[in-house]
Tab-separated table of C-alpha atoms in Angstrom:
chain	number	residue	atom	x	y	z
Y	1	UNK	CA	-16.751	46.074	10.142
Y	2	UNK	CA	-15.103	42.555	10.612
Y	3	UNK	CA	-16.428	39.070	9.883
Y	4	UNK	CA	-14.648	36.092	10.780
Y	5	UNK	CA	-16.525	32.545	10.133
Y	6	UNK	CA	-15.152	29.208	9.994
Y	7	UNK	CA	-17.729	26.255	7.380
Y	8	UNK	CA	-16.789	23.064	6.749
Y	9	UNK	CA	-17.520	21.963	3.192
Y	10	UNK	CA	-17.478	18.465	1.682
Y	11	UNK	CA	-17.943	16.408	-1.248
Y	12	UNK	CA	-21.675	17.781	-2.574
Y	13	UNK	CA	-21.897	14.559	-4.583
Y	14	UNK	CA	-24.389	13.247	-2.111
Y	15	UNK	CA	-26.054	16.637	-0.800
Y	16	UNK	CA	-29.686	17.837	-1.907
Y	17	UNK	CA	-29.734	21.605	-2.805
Y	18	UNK	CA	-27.190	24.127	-0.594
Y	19	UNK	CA	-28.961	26.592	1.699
Y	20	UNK	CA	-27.162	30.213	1.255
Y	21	UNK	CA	-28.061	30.561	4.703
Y	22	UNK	CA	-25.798	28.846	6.522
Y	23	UNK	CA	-23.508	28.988	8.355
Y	24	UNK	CA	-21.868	25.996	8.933
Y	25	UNK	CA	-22.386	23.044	6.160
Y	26	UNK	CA	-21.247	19.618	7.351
Y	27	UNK	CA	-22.149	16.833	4.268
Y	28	UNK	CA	-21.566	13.380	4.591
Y	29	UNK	CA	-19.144	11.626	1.986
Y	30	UNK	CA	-19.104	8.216	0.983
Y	31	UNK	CA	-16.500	6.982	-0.941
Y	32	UNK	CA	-16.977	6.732	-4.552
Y	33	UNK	CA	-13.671	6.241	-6.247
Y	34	UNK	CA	-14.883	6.143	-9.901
Y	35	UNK	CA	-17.006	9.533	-10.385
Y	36	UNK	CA	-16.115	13.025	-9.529
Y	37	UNK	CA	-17.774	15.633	-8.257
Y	38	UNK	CA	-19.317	17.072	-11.152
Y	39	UNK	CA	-21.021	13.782	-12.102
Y	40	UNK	CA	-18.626	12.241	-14.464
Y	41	UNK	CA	-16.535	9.437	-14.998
Y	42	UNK	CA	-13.176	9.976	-13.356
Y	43	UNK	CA	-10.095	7.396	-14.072
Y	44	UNK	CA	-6.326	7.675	-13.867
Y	45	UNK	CA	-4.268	6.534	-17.132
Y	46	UNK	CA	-1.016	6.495	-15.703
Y	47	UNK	CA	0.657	3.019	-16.290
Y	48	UNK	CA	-1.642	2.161	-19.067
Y	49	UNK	CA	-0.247	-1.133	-20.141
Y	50	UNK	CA	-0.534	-1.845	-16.601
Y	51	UNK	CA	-4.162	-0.621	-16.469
Y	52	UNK	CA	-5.679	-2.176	-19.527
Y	53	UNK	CA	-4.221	-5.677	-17.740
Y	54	UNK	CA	-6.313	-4.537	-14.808
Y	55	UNK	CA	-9.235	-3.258	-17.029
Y	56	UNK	CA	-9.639	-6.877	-18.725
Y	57	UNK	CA	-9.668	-8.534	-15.296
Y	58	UNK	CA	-11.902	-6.837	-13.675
Y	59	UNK	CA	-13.986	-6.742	-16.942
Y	60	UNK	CA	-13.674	-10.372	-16.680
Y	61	UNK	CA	-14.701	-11.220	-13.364
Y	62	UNK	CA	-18.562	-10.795	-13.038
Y	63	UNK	CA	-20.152	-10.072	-9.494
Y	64	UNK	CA	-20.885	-7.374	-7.457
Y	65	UNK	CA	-17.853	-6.863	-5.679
Y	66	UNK	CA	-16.008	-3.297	-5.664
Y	67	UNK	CA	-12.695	-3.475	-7.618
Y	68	UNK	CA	-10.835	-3.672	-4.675
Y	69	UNK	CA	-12.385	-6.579	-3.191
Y	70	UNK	CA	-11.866	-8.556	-6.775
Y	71	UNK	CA	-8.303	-7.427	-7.095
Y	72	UNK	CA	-7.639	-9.019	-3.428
Y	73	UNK	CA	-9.454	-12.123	-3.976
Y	74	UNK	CA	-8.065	-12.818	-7.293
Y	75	UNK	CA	-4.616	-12.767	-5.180
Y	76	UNK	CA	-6.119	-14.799	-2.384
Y	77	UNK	CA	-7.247	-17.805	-4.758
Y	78	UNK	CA	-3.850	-17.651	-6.511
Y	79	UNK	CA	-2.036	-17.855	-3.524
Y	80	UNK	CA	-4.321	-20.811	-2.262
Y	81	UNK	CA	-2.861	-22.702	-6.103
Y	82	UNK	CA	0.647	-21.499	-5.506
Y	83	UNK	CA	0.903	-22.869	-2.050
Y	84	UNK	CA	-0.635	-25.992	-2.763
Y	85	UNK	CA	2.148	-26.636	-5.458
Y	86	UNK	CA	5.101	-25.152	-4.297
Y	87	UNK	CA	4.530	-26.798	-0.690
Y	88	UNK	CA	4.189	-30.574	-2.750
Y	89	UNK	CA	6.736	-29.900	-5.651
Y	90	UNK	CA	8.905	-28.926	-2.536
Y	91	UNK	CA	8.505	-32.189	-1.058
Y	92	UNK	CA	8.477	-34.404	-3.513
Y	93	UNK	CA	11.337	-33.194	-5.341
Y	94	UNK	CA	13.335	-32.441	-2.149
Y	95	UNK	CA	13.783	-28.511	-2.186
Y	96	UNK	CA	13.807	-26.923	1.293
Y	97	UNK	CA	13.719	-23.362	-0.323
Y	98	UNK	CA	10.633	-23.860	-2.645
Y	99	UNK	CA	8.947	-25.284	0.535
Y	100	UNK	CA	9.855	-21.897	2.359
Y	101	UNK	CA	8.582	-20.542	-0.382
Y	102	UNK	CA	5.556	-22.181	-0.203
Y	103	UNK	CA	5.327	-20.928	3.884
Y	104	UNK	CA	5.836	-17.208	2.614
Y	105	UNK	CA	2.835	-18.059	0.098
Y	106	UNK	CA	0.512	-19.095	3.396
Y	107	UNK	CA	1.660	-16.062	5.141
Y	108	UNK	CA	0.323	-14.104	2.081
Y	109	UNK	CA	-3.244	-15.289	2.656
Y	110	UNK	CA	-3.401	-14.026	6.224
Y	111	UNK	CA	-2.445	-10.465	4.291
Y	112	UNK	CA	-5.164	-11.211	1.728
Y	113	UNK	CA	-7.853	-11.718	4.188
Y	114	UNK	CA	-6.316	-8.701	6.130
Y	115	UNK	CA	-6.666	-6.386	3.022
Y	116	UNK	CA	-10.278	-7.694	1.982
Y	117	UNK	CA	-11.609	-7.213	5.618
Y	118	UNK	CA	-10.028	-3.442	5.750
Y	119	UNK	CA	-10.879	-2.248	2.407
Y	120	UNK	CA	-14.365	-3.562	2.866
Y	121	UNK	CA	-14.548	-1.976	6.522
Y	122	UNK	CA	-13.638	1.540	5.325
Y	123	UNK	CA	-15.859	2.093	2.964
Y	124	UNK	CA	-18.776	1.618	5.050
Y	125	UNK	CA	-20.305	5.072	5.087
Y	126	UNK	CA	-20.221	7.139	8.959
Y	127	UNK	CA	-22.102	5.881	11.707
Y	128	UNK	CA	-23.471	7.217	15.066
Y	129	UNK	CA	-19.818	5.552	16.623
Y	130	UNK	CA	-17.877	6.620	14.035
Y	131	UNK	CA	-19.079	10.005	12.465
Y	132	UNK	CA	-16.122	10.563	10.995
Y	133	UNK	CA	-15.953	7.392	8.985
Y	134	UNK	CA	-14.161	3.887	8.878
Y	135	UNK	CA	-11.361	5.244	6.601
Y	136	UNK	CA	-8.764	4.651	8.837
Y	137	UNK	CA	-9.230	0.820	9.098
Y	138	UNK	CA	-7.743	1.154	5.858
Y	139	UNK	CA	-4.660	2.439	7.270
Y	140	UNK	CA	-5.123	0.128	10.235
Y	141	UNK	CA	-4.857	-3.171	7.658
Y	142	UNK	CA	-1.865	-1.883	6.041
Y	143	UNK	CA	-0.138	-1.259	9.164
Y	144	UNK	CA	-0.680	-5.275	9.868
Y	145	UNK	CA	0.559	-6.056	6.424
Y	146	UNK	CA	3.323	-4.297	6.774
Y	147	UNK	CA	4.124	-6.007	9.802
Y	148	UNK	CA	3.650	-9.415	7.972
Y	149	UNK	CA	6.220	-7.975	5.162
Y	150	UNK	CA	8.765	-7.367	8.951
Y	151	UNK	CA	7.809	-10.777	10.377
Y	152	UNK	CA	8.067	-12.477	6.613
Y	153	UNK	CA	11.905	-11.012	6.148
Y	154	UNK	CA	13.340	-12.033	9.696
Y	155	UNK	CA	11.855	-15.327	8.923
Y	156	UNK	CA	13.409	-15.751	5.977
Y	157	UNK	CA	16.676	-14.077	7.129
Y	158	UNK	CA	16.816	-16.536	9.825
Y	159	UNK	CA	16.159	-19.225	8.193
Y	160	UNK	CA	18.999	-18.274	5.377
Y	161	UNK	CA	21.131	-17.240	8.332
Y	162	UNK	CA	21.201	-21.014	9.900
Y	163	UNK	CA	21.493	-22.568	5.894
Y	164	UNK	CA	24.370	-20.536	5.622
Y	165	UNK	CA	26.091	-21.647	8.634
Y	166	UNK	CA	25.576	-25.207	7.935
Y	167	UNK	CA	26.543	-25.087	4.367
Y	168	UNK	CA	29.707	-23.349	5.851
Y	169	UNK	CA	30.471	-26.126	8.781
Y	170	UNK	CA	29.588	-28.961	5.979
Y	171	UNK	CA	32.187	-26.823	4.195
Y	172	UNK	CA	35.003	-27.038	6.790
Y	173	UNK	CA	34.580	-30.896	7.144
Y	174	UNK	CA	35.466	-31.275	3.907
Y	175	UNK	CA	38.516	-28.909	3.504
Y	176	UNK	CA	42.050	-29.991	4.588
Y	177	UNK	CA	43.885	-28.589	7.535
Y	178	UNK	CA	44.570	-25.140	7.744
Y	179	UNK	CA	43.688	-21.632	8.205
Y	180	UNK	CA	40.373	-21.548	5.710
Y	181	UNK	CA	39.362	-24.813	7.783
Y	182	UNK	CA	40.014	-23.296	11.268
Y	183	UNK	CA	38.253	-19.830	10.401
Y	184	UNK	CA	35.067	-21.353	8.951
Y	185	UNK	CA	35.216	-23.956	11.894
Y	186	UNK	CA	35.277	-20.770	14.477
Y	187	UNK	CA	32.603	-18.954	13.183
Y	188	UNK	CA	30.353	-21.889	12.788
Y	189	UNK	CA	30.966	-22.956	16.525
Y	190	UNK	CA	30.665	-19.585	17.982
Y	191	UNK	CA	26.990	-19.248	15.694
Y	192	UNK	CA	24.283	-18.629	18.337
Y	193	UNK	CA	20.736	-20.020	17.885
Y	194	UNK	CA	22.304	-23.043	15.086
Y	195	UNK	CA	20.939	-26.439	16.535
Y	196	UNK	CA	23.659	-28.981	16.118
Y	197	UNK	CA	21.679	-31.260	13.989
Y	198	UNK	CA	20.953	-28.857	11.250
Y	199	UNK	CA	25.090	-28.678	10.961
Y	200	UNK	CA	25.512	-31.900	10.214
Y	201	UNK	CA	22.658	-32.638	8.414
Y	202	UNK	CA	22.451	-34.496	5.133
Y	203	UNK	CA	19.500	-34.118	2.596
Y	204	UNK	CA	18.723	-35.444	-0.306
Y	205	UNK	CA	20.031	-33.777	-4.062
Y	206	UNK	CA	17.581	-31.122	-5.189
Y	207	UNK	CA	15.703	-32.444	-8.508
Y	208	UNK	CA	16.550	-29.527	-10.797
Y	209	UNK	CA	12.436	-30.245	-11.993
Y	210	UNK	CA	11.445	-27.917	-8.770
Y	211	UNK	CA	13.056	-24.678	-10.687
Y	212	UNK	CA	9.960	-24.576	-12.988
Y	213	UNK	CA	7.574	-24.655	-9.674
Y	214	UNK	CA	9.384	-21.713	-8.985
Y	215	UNK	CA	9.653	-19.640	-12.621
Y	216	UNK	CA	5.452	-19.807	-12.170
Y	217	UNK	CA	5.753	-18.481	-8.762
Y	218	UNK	CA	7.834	-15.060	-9.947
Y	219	UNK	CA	6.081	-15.023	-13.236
Y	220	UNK	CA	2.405	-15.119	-11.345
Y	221	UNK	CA	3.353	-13.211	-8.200
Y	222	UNK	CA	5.014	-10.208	-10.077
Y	223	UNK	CA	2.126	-10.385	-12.058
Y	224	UNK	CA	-0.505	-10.003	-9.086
Y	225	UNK	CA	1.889	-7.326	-8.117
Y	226	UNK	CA	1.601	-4.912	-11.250
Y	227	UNK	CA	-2.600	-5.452	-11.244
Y	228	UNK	CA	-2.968	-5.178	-8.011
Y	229	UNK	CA	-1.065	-1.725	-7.917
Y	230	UNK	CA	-2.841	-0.372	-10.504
Y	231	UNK	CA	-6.020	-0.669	-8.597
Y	232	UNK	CA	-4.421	0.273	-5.367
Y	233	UNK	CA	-2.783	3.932	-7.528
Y	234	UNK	CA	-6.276	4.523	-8.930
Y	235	UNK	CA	-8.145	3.832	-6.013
Y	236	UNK	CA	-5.641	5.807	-3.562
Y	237	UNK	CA	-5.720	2.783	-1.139
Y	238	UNK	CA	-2.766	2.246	1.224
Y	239	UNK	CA	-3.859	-1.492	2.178
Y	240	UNK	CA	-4.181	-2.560	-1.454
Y	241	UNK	CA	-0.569	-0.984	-2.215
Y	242	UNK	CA	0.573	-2.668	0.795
Y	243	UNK	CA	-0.841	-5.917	-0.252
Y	244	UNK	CA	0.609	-5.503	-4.151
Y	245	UNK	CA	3.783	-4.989	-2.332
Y	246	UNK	CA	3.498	-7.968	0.166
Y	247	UNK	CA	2.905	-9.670	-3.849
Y	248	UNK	CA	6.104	-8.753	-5.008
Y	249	UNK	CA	7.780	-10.001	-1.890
Y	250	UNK	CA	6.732	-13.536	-2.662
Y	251	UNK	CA	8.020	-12.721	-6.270
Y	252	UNK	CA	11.236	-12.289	-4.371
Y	253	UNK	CA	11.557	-15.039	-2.768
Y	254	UNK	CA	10.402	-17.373	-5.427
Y	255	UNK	CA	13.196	-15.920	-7.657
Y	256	UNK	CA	15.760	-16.676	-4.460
Y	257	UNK	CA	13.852	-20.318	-4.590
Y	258	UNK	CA	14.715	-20.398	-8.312
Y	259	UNK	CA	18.463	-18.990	-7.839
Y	260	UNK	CA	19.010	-21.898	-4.783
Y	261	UNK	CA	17.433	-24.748	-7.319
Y	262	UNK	CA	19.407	-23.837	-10.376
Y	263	UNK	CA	22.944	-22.937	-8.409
Y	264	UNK	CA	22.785	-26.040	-6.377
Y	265	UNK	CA	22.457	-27.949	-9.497
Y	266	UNK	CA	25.341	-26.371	-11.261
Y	267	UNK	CA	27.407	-25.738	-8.381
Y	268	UNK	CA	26.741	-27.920	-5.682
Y	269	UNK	CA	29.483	-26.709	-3.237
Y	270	UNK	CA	28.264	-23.310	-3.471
Y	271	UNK	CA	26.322	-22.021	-0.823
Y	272	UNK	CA	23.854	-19.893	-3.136
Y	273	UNK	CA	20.610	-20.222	-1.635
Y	274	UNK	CA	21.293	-18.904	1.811
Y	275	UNK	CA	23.147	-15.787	0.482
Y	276	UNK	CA	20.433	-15.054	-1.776
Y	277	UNK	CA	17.747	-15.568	0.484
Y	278	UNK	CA	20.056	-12.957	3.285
Y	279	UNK	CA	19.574	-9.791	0.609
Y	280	UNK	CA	15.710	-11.034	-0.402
Y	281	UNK	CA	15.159	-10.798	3.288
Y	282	UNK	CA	16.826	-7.126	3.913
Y	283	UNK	CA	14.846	-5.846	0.878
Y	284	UNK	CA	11.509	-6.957	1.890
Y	285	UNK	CA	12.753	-5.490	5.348
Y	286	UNK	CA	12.869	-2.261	3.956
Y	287	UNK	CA	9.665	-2.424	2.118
Y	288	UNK	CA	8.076	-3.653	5.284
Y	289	UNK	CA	9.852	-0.532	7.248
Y	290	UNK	CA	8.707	1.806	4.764
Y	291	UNK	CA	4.957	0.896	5.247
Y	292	UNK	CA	4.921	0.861	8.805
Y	293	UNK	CA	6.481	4.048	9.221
Y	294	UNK	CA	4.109	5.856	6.319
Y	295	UNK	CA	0.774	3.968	8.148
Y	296	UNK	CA	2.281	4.997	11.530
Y	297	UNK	CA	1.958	8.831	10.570
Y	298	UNK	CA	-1.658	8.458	9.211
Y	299	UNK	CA	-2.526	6.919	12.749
Y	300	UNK	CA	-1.415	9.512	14.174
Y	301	UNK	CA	-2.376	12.395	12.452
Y	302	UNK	CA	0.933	13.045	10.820
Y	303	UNK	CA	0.489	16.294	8.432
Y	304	UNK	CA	1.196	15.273	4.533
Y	305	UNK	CA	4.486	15.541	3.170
Y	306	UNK	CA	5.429	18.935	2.175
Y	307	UNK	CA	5.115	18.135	-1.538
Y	308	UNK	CA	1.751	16.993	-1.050
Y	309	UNK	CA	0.978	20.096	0.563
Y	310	UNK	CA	1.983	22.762	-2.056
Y	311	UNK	CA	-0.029	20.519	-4.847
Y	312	UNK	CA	-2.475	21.461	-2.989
Y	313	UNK	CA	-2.128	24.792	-2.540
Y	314	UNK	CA	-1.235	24.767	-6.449
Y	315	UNK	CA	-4.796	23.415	-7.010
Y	316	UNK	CA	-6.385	27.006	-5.655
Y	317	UNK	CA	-4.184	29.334	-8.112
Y	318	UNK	CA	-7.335	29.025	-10.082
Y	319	UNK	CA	-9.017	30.695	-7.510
Y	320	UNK	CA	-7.233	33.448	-6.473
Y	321	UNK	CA	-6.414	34.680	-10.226
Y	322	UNK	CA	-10.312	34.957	-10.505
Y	323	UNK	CA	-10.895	38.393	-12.206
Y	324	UNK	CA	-14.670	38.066	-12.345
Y	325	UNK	CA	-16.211	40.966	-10.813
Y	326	UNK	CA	-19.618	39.238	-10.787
Y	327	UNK	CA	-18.149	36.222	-8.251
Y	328	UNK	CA	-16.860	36.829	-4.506
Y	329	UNK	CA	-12.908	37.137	-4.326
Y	330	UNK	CA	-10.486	35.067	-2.236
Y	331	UNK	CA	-7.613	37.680	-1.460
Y	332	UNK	CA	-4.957	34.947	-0.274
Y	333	UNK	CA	-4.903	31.457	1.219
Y	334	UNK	CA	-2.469	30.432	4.339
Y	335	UNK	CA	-2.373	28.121	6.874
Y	336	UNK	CA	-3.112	25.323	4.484
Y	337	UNK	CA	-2.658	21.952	6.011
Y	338	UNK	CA	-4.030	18.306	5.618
Y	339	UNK	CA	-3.723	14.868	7.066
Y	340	UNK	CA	-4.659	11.406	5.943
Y	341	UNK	CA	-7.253	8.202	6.540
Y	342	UNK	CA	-7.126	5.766	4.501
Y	343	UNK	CA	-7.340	7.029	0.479
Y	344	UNK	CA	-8.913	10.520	1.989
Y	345	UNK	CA	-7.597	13.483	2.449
Y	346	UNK	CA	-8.884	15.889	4.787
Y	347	UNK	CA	-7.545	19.526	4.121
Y	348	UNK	CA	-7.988	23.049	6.342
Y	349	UNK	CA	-6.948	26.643	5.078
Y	350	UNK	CA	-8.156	29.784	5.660
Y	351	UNK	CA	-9.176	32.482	3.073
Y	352	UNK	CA	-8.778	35.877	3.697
Y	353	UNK	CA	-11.717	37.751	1.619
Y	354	UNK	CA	-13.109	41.323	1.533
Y	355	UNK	CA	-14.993	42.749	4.674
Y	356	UNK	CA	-18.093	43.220	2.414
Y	357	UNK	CA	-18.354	39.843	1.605
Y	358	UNK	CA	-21.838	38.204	2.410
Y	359	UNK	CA	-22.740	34.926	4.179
Y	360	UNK	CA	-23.928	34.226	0.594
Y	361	UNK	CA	-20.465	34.922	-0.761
Y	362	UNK	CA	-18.561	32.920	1.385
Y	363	UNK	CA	-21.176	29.771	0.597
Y	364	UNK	CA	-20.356	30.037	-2.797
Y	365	UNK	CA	-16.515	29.762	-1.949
Y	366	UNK	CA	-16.260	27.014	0.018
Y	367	UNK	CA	-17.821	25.267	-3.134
Y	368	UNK	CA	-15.703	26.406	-5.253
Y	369	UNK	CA	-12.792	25.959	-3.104
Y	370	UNK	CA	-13.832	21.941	-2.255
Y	371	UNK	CA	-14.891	21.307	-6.200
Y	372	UNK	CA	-11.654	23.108	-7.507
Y	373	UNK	CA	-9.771	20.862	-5.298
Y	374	UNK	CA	-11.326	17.390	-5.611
Y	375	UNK	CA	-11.237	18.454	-9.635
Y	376	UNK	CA	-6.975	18.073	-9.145
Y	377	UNK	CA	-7.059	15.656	-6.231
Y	378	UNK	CA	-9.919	13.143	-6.201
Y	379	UNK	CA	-8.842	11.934	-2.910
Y	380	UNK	CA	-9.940	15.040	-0.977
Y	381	UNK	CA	-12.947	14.447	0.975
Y	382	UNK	CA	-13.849	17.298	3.015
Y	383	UNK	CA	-12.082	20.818	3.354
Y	384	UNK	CA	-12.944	23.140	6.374
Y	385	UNK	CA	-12.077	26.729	5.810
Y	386	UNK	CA	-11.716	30.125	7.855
Y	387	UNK	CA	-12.694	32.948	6.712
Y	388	UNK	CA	-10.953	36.215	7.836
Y	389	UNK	CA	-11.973	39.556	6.661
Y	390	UNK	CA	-9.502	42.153	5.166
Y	391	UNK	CA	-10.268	45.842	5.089
């Protein structure tokens, strides 16, 4: 005799008491972050200096807002201050790259309001439209922040692209005849996209004052980065990483800001800012890249990487060296694969167990299979296994 049965087994945090006689178990799964499945208190320490930062802010800001949606508006509020002053110290004290700086600020709030709208969305719990859950408009608001990071970087590669260019034709205007002059003169000429008044134009000296606009920028935005990662590796949220990333891209560019204000003050002839701002722009192009191509797999169903997948077939040794003759046996496990939405994971597999095994038996399994799991991966959400039987 043969029995082959597929069940589907989730998170029991929110189910009453399991009927043995079943045949197909289908729980619904919110998503809790901060408890696991046996009813305590579950937190990562990884990072701690990192974390306690993160613990005292969070401890610190009273509401009733999930930590994600604190973490993102702490960075929206901050980048609100860091626009306001960057875009005035910019103008009054005649830097054009702390007043880019200040635009890549503004672009961060469209990500903040992104990431709070996204985060909030997915953890609404299923619906009669979507059964399955809103977890992937998580992966749907990083994939727009990580086309902000894209859009941010050929801005500011661009815009560093034309400075350069006109700090190189100012440069040839000023050299005497001869073959430096003519070379810089034929690459500034043959320059597509350069309007002719931005060559020749003359601005006003940089107030060396503006560099300190810029030190607060790095020293606050790296700092938004390292809290708002630490809630984004303990929560398992894409967005939020995407967003602590999209932080650290600002740091960036502040620090080019910073470079541009103290080089053109020391050496005014040098065309520092531009350069800078050319590498700032092809790192946060990678970073941007990197998202989009990571959120572009969960879209689309993309199976986990393939170290992802034999953690978790590492988390089931447990049960398959069970020697206790008084539980049911799991013979061997194949076929294991998984896919992500959001901070979830959704895993199949299927467990080959003896013929004699009883509906009862293979109830108790699929517990212990989703609870052994979720005890080594808290992000795993639901597991659906096949049974086979083995003679």
């Amino acid at each position: 005799m043969s029995r082959r049965r597929q069940l589907t087994s989730k998170s029991p945090q929110e189910n009453g008491p399991e009927s043995t006689d079943s045949q197909d178990h289908s729980h619904e799964h919110g998503h809790s972050h901060s408890h696991s499945i046996f009813g305590g208190h579950s937190h990562s320490h990884g990072e701690e200096g990192h974390n306690y930062g993160a613990e005292k802010i969070m401890a610190a800001w009273e509401g009733s807002g999930d930590r994600g949606s604190q973490i993102t508006l702490i960075g929206l509020f901050s980048n609100v201050g860091l626009t306001i002053a960057k875009g005035l110290a910019g103008w009054f004290l005649h830097s054009a790259s702390l007043l880019a700086d200040a635009g890549h600020s503004m672009s961060d709030l469209l990500g903040d309001f992104v990431t709070l709208f996204c985060w909030k969305l997915s953890r609404k719990p299923p619906s009669e439209k979507y059964p399955y859950g809103f977890a992937k408009f998580e992966t749907l608001g990083t994939t727009t922040v990580s086309l902000l990071l894209i859009g941010g970087a050929l801005g500011i590669g661009f815009h560093s692209y034309h400075l350069l260019l006109s700090a190189l034709a100012e440069t040839a205007h000023t050299l005497p005849s001869g073959p430096v002059q003519e070379i810089l003169h034929n690459v500034t000429s043959i320059a597509p996209g350069v309007p002719e008044s931005l060559m020749h134009s003359h601005t006003h000296a940089v107030d060396p004052n503006a560099a300190w606009f810029a030190a607060i920028s790095v020293i606050a935005k790296e700092w938004l980065y390292r809290i708002t990662k630490t809630v984004a590796d303990e929560e398992n949220s894409p967005v939020l990483l995407a967003n602590a990333i999209h932080h650290r891209s600002d740091a960036y560019s502040s620090f080019v800001a910073l470079f541009a204000i103290l080089g053109s003050w020391i050496f005014p002839k040098v065309p520092l800012d531009p350069i800078g701002g050319l590498l700032v722009s092809f790192v946060i192009l990678q970073q941007g890249i990197g998202l989009f191509v990571g959120a572009w797999g969960d879209l689309t169903d993309a199976g986990v990487s393939a170290q992802t997948r034999d953690s978790l077939q590492r988390t089931l040794e447990p049960i398959l060296a069970n020697r206790d003759a008084s539980l049911p046996s799991v013979l061997s496990i194949s076929g294991l694969r998984a896919r992500r939405a959001g901070s979830l994971l959704y895993v199949d597999l299927v467990a080959q167990v003896p013929s004699d095994s009883t509906v009862k038996d293979l109830v108790v399994l699929e517990n212990q299979i989703l609870a052994t799991m979720k005890e080594k991966r808290k992000e795993v959400t639901e597991v659906r296994v096949k049974f086979e039987a083995v003679h």
